[in-house]
mmCIF file of C-alpha atoms and ligand atoms in Angstrom:
data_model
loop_
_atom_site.group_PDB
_atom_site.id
_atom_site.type_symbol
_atom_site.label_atom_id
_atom_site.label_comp_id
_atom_site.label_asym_id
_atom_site.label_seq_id
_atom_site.Cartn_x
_atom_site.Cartn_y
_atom_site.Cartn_z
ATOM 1 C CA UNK Q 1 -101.956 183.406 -32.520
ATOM 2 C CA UNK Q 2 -101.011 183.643 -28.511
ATOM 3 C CA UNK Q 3 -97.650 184.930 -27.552
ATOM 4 C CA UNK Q 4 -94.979 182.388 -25.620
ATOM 5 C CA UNK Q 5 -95.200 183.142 -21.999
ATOM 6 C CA UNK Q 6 -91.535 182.739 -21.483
ATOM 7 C CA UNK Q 7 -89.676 185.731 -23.064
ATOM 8 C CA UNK Q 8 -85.793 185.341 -22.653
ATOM 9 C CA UNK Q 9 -84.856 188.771 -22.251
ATOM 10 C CA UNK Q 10 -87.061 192.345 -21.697
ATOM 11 C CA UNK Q 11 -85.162 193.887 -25.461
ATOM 12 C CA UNK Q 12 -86.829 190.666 -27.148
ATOM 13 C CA UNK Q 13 -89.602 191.287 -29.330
ATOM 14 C CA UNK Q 14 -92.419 188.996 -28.435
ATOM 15 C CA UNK Q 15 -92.623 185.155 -30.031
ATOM 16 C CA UNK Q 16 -95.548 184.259 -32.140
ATOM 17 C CA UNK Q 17 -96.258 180.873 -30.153
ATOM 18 C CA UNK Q 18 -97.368 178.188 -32.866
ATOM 19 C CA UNK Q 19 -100.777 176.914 -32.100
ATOM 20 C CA UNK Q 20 -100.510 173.204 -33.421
ATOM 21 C CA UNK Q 21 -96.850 172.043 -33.272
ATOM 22 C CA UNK Q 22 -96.296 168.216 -34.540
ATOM 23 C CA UNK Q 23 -93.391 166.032 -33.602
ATOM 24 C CA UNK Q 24 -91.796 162.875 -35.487
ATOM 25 C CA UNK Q 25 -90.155 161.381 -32.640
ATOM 26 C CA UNK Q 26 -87.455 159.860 -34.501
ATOM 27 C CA UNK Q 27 -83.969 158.685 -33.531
ATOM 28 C CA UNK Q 28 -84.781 156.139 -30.481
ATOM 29 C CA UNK Q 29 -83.023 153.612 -31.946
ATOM 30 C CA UNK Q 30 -80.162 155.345 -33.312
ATOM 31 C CA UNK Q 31 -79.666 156.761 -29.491
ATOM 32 C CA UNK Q 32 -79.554 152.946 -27.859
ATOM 33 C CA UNK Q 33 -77.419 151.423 -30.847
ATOM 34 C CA UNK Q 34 -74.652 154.823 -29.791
ATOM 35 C CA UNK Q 35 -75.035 153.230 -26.290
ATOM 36 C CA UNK Q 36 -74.474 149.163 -27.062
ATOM 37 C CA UNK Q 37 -78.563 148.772 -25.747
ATOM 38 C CA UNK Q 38 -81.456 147.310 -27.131
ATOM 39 C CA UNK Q 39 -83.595 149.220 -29.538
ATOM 40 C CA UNK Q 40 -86.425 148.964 -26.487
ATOM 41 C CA UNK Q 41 -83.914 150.941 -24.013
ATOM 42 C CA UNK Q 42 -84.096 153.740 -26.623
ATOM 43 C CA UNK Q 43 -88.084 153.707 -26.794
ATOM 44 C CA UNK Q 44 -88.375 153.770 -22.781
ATOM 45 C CA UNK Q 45 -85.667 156.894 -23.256
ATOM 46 C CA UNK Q 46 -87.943 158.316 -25.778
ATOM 47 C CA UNK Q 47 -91.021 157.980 -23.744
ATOM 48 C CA UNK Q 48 -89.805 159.752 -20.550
ATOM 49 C CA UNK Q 49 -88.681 162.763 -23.429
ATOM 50 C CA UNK Q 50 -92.206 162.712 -24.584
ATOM 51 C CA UNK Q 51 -93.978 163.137 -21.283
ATOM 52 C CA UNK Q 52 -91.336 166.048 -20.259
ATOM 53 C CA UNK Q 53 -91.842 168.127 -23.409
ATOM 54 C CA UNK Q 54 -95.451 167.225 -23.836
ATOM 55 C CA UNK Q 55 -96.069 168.903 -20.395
ATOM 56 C CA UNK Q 56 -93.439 171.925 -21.451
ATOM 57 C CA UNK Q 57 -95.615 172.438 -24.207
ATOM 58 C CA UNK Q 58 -99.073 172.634 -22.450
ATOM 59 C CA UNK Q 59 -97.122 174.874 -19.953
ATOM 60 C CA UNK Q 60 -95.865 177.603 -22.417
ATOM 61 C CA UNK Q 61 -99.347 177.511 -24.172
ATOM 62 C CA UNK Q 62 -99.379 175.908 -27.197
ATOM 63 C CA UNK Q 63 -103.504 174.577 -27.784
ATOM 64 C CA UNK Q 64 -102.113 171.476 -30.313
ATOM 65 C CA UNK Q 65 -99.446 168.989 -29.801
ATOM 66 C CA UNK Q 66 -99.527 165.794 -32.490
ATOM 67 C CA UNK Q 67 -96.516 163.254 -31.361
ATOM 68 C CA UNK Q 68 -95.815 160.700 -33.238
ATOM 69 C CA UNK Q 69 -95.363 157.394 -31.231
ATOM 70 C CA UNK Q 70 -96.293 154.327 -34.015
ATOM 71 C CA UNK Q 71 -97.118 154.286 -37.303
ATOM 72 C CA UNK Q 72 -99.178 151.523 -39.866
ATOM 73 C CA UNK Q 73 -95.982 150.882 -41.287
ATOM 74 C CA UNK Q 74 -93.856 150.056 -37.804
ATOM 75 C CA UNK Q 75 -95.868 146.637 -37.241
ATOM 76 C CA UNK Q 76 -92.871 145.663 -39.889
ATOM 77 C CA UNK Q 77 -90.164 146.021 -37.280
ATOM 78 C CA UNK Q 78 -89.072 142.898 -35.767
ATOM 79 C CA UNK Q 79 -91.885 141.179 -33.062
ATOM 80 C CA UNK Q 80 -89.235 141.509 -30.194
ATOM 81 C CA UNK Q 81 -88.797 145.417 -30.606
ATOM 82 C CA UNK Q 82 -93.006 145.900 -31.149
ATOM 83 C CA UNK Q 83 -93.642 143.757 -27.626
ATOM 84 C CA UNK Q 84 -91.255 145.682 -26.082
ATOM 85 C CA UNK Q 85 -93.672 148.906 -27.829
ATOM 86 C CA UNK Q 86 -96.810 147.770 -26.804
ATOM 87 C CA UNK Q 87 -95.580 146.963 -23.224
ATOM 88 C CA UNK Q 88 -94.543 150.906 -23.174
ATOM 89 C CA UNK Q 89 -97.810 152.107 -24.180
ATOM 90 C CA UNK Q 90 -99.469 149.729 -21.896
ATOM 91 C CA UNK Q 91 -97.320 151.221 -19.365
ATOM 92 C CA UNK Q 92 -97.828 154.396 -20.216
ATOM 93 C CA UNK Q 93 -101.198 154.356 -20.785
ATOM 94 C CA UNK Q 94 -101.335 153.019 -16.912
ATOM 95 C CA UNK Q 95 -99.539 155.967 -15.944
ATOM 96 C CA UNK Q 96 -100.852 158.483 -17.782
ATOM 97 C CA UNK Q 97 -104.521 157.762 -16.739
ATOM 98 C CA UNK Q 98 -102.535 158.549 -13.019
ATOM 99 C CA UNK Q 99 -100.563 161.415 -13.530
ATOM 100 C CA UNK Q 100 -103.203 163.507 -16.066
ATOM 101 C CA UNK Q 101 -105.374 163.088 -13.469
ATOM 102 C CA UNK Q 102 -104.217 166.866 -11.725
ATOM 103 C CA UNK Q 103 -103.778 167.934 -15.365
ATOM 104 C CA UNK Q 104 -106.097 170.126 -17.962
ATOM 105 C CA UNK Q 105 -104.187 167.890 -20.595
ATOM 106 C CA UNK Q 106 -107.102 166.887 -23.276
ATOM 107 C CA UNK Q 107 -105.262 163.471 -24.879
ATOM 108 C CA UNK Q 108 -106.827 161.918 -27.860
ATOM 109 C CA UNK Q 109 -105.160 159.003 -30.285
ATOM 110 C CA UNK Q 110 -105.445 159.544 -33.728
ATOM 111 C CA UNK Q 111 -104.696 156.056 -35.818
ATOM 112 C CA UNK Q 112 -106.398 152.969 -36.370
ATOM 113 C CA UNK Q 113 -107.474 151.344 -32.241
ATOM 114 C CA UNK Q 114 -108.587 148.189 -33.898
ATOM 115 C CA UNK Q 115 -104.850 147.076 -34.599
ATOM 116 C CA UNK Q 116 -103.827 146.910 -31.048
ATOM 117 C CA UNK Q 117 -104.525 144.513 -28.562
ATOM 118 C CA UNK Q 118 -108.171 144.716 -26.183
ATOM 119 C CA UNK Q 119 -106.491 145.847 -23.235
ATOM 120 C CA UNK Q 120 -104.464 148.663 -24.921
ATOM 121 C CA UNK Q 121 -107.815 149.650 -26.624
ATOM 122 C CA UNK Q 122 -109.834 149.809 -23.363
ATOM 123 C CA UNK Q 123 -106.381 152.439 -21.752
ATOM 124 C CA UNK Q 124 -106.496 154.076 -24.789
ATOM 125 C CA UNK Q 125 -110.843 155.006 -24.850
ATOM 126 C CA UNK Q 126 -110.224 155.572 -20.794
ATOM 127 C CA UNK Q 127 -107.522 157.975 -20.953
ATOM 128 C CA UNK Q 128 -109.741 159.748 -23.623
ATOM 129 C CA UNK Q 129 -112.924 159.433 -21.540
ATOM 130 C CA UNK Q 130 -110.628 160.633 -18.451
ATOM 131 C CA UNK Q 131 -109.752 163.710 -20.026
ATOM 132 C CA UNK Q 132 -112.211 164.616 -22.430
ATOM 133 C CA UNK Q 133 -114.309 167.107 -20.481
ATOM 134 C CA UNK Q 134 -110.535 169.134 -19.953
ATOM 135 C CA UNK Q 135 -110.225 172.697 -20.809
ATOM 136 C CA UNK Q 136 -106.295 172.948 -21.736
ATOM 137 C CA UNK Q 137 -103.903 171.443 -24.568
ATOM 138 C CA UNK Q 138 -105.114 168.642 -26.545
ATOM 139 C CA UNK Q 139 -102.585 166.189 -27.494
ATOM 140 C CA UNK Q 140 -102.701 163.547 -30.024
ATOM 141 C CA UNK Q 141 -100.866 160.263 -29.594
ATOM 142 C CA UNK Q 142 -100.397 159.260 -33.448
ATOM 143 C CA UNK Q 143 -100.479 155.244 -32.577
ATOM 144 C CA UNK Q 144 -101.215 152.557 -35.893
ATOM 145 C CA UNK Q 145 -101.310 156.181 -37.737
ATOM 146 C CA UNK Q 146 -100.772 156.494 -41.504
ATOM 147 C CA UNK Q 147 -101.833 160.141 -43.023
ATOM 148 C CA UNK Q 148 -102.558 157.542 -46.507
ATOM 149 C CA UNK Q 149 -104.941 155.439 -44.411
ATOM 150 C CA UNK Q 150 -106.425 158.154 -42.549
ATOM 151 C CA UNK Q 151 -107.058 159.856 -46.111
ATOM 152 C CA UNK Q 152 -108.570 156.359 -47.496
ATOM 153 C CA UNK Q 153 -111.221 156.199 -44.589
ATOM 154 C CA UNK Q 154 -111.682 159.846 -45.274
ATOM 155 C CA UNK Q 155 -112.657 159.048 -49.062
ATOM 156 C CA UNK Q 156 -115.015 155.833 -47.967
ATOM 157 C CA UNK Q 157 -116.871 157.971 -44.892
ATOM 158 C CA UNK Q 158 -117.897 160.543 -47.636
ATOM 159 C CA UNK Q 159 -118.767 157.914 -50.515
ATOM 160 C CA UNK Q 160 -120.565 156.133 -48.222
ATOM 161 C CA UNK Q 161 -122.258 159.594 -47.397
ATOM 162 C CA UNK Q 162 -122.810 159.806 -51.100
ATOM 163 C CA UNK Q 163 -124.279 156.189 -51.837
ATOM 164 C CA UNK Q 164 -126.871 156.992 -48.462
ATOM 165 C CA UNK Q 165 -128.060 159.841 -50.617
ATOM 166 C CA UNK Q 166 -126.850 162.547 -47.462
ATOM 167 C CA UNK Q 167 -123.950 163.801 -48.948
ATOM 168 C CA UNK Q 168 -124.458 165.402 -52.867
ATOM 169 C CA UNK Q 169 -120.803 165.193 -55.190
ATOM 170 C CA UNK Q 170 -121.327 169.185 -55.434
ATOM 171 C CA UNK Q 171 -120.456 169.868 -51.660
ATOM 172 C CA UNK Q 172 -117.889 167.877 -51.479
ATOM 173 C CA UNK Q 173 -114.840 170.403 -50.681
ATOM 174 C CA UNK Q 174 -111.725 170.850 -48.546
ATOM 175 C CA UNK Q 175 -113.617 171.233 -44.947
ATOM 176 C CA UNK Q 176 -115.628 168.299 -45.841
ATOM 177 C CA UNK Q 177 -112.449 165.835 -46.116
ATOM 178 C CA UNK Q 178 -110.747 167.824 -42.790
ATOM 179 C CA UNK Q 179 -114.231 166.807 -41.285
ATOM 180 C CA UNK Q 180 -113.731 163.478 -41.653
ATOM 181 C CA UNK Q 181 -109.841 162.797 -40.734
ATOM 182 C CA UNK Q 182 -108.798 162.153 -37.210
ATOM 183 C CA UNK Q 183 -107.930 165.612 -36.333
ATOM 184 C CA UNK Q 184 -111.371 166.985 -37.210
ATOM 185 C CA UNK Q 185 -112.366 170.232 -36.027
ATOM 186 C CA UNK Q 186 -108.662 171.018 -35.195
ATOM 187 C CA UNK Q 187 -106.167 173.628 -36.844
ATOM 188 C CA UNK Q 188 -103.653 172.314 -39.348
ATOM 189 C CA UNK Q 189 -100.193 172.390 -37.515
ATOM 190 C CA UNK Q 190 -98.384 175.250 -38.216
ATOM 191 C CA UNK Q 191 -95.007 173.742 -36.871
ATOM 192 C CA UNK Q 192 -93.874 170.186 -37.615
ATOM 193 C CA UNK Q 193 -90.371 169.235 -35.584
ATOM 194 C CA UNK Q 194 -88.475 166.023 -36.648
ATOM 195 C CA UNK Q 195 -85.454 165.261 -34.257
ATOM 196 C CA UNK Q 196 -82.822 162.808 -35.716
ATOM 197 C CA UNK Q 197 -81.912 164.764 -39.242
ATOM 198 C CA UNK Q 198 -83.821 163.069 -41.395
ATOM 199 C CA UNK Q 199 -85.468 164.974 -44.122
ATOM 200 C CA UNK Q 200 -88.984 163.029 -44.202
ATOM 201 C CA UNK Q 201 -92.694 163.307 -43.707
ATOM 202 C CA UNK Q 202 -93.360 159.389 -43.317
ATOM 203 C CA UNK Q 203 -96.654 159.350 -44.053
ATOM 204 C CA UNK Q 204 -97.424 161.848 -40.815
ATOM 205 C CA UNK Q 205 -100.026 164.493 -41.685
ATOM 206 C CA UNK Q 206 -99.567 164.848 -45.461
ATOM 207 C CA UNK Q 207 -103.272 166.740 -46.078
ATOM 208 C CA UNK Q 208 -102.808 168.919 -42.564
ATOM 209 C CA UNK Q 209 -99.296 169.761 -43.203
ATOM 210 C CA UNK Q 210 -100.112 171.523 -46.633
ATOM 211 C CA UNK Q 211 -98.751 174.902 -45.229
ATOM 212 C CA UNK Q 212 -96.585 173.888 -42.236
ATOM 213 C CA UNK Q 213 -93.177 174.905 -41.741
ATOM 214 C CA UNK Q 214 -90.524 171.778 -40.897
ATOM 215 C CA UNK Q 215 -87.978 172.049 -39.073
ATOM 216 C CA UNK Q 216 -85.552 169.608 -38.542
ATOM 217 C CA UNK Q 217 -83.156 169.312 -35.799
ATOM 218 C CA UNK Q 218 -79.897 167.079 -35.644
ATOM 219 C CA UNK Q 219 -80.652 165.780 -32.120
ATOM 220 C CA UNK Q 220 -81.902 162.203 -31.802
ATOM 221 C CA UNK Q 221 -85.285 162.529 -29.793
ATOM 222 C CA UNK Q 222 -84.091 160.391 -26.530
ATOM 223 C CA UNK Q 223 -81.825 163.972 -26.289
ATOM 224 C CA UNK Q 224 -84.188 166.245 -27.253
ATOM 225 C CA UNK Q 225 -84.885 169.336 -24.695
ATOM 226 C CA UNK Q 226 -86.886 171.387 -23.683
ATOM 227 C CA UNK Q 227 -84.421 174.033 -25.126
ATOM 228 C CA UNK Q 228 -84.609 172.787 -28.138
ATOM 229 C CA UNK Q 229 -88.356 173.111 -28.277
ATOM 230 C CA UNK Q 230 -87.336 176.821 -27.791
ATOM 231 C CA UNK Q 231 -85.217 176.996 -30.646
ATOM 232 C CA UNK Q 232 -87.036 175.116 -32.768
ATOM 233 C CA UNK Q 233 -90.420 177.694 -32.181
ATOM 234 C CA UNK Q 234 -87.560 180.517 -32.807
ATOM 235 C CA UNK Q 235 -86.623 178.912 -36.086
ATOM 236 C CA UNK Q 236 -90.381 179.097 -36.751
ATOM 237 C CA UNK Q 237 -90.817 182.996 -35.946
ATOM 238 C CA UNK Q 238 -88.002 183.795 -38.404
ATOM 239 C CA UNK Q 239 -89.968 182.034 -41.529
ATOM 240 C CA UNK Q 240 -91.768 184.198 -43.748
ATOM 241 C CA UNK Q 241 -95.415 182.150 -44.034
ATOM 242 C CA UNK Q 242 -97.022 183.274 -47.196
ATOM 243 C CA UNK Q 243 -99.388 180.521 -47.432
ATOM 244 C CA UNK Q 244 -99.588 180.668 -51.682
ATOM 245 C CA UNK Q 245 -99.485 184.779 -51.415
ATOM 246 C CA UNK Q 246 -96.958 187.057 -51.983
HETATM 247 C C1 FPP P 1 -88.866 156.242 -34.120
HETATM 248 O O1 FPP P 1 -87.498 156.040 -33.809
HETATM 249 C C2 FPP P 1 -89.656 156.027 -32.929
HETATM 250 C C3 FPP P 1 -90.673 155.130 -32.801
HETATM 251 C C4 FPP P 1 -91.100 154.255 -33.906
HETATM 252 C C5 FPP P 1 -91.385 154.974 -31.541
HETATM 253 C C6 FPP P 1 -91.685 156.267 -30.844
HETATM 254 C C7 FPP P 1 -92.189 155.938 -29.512
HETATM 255 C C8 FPP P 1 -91.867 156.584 -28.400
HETATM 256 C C9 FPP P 1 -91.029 157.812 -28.370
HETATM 257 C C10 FPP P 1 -92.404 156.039 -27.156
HETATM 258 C C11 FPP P 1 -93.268 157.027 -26.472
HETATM 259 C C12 FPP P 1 -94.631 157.052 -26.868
HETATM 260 C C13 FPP P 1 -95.632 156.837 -26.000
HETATM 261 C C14 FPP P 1 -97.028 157.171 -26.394
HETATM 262 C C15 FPP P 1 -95.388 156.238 -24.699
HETATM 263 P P1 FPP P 1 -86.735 154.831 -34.491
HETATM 264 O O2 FPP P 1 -86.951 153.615 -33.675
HETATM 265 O O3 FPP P 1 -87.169 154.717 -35.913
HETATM 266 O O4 FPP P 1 -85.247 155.296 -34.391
HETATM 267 P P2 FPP P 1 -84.091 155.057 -35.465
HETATM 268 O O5 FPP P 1 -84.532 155.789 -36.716
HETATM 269 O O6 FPP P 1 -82.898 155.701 -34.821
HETATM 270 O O7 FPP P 1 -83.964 153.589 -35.640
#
């Protein structure tokens, strides 16, 4: 565990910094409806809020961020709100191949690619080429993610292991299945954040987030700060993690 940089006064004692922190970014809609705007208006809002706190996060240290930006169930929303999606990400993903360019910023998309569109593929496999060979945080974009579906392709990878003959039904055990999700070789998070005050998982890291704490924060995510990051990783250091013990 590293330490947060930041400490807010001398007396403090120091923060234990959470190494993976996740983040349902929940409440864009909610936030433009408050306003009279389209749903989209709230997603642009929400996007702008990512890229501040994503970048507050790789600055104060943390090694993990996992954002949640679409999931397998959203392609249900109505087709105007996921063009107006899709045109963000493309957007985005424009920008972002841009601006992580100065940046140590390792960013990786965990979900199903084959759902979106060829050009939003291509952005997505550049921006992970661009940045691949970086040395700082890695963030996930969770885009067409579904913890069920990623668990499914877990359970065919190995059976199909198992029909080859290379995998035997003995070995089969808990860092065999992390091997084969979408955050392989990564720590679980230890800190899961959902804006918005809803009281859900949604289907976002339900193997990884075994022992994480949640916190939930009544702020929709277009008005999240970077403040409440803060108080959201204080909330953290005053839970007692026991992980099954005593
Ligand atoms: C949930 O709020 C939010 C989404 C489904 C989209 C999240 C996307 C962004 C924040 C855009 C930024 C991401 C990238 C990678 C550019 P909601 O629409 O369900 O809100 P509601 O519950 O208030 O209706």
């Amino acid at each position: 565990m590293a330490f947060l940089k930041k400490k807010k006064s001398a007396a403090e004692e120091p923060k234990v910094l959470p190494q993976h922190i996740g983040i349902i970014m929940d409440g864009n809609g909610r936030w433009a409806k408050k306003r009279m705007l389209p749903r989209s208006a709230g997603h642009s809002a929400g996007a702008k809020v990512f890229r501040t706190i994503a970048r507050y996060c790789s600055d104060i240290g943390i090694k993990y961020l996992t954002v949640y930006a679409f999931s397998t169930e959203n392609w249900r929303r109505p087709q105007q709100e996921i063009d107006a999606l899709m045109k963000l990400f493309k957007e985005y993903l424009n920008e972002a191949l841009r601006d992580f360019q100065d940046d140590s910023i390792v960013v990786k998309f965990i979900g199903d690619k084959s759902g979106f569109s060829d050009e939003i593929r291509a952005l997505m496999e550049e921006t992970e080429d661009g940045s691949k060979d970086r040395d700082g945080m890695v963030l996930n974009i969770a885009m067409n993610y579904g913890s069920r579906d990623e668990i499914v392709r877990a359970v065919k990878k190995i059976s199909q292991g198992v029909k080859k003959g290379e995998i035997d039904i003995d070995s089969i055990n808990e860092d065999l299945v992390n091997d084969n999700l979408y955050t392989a070789g990564q720590p679980d998070p230890d800190l899961i954040i959902r804006p918005s005050g809803e009281y859900r998982i949604s289907n976002f890291m339900l193997w990884q987030s075994a022992y994480t704490e949640f916190v939930i924060m009544n702020k929709l995510w277009p008005d999240f700060t970077k403040e409440d990051l803060d108080e959201a990783i204080d909330i953290f250091n005053n839970r007692n993690r026991r992980f099954g013990g005593v």
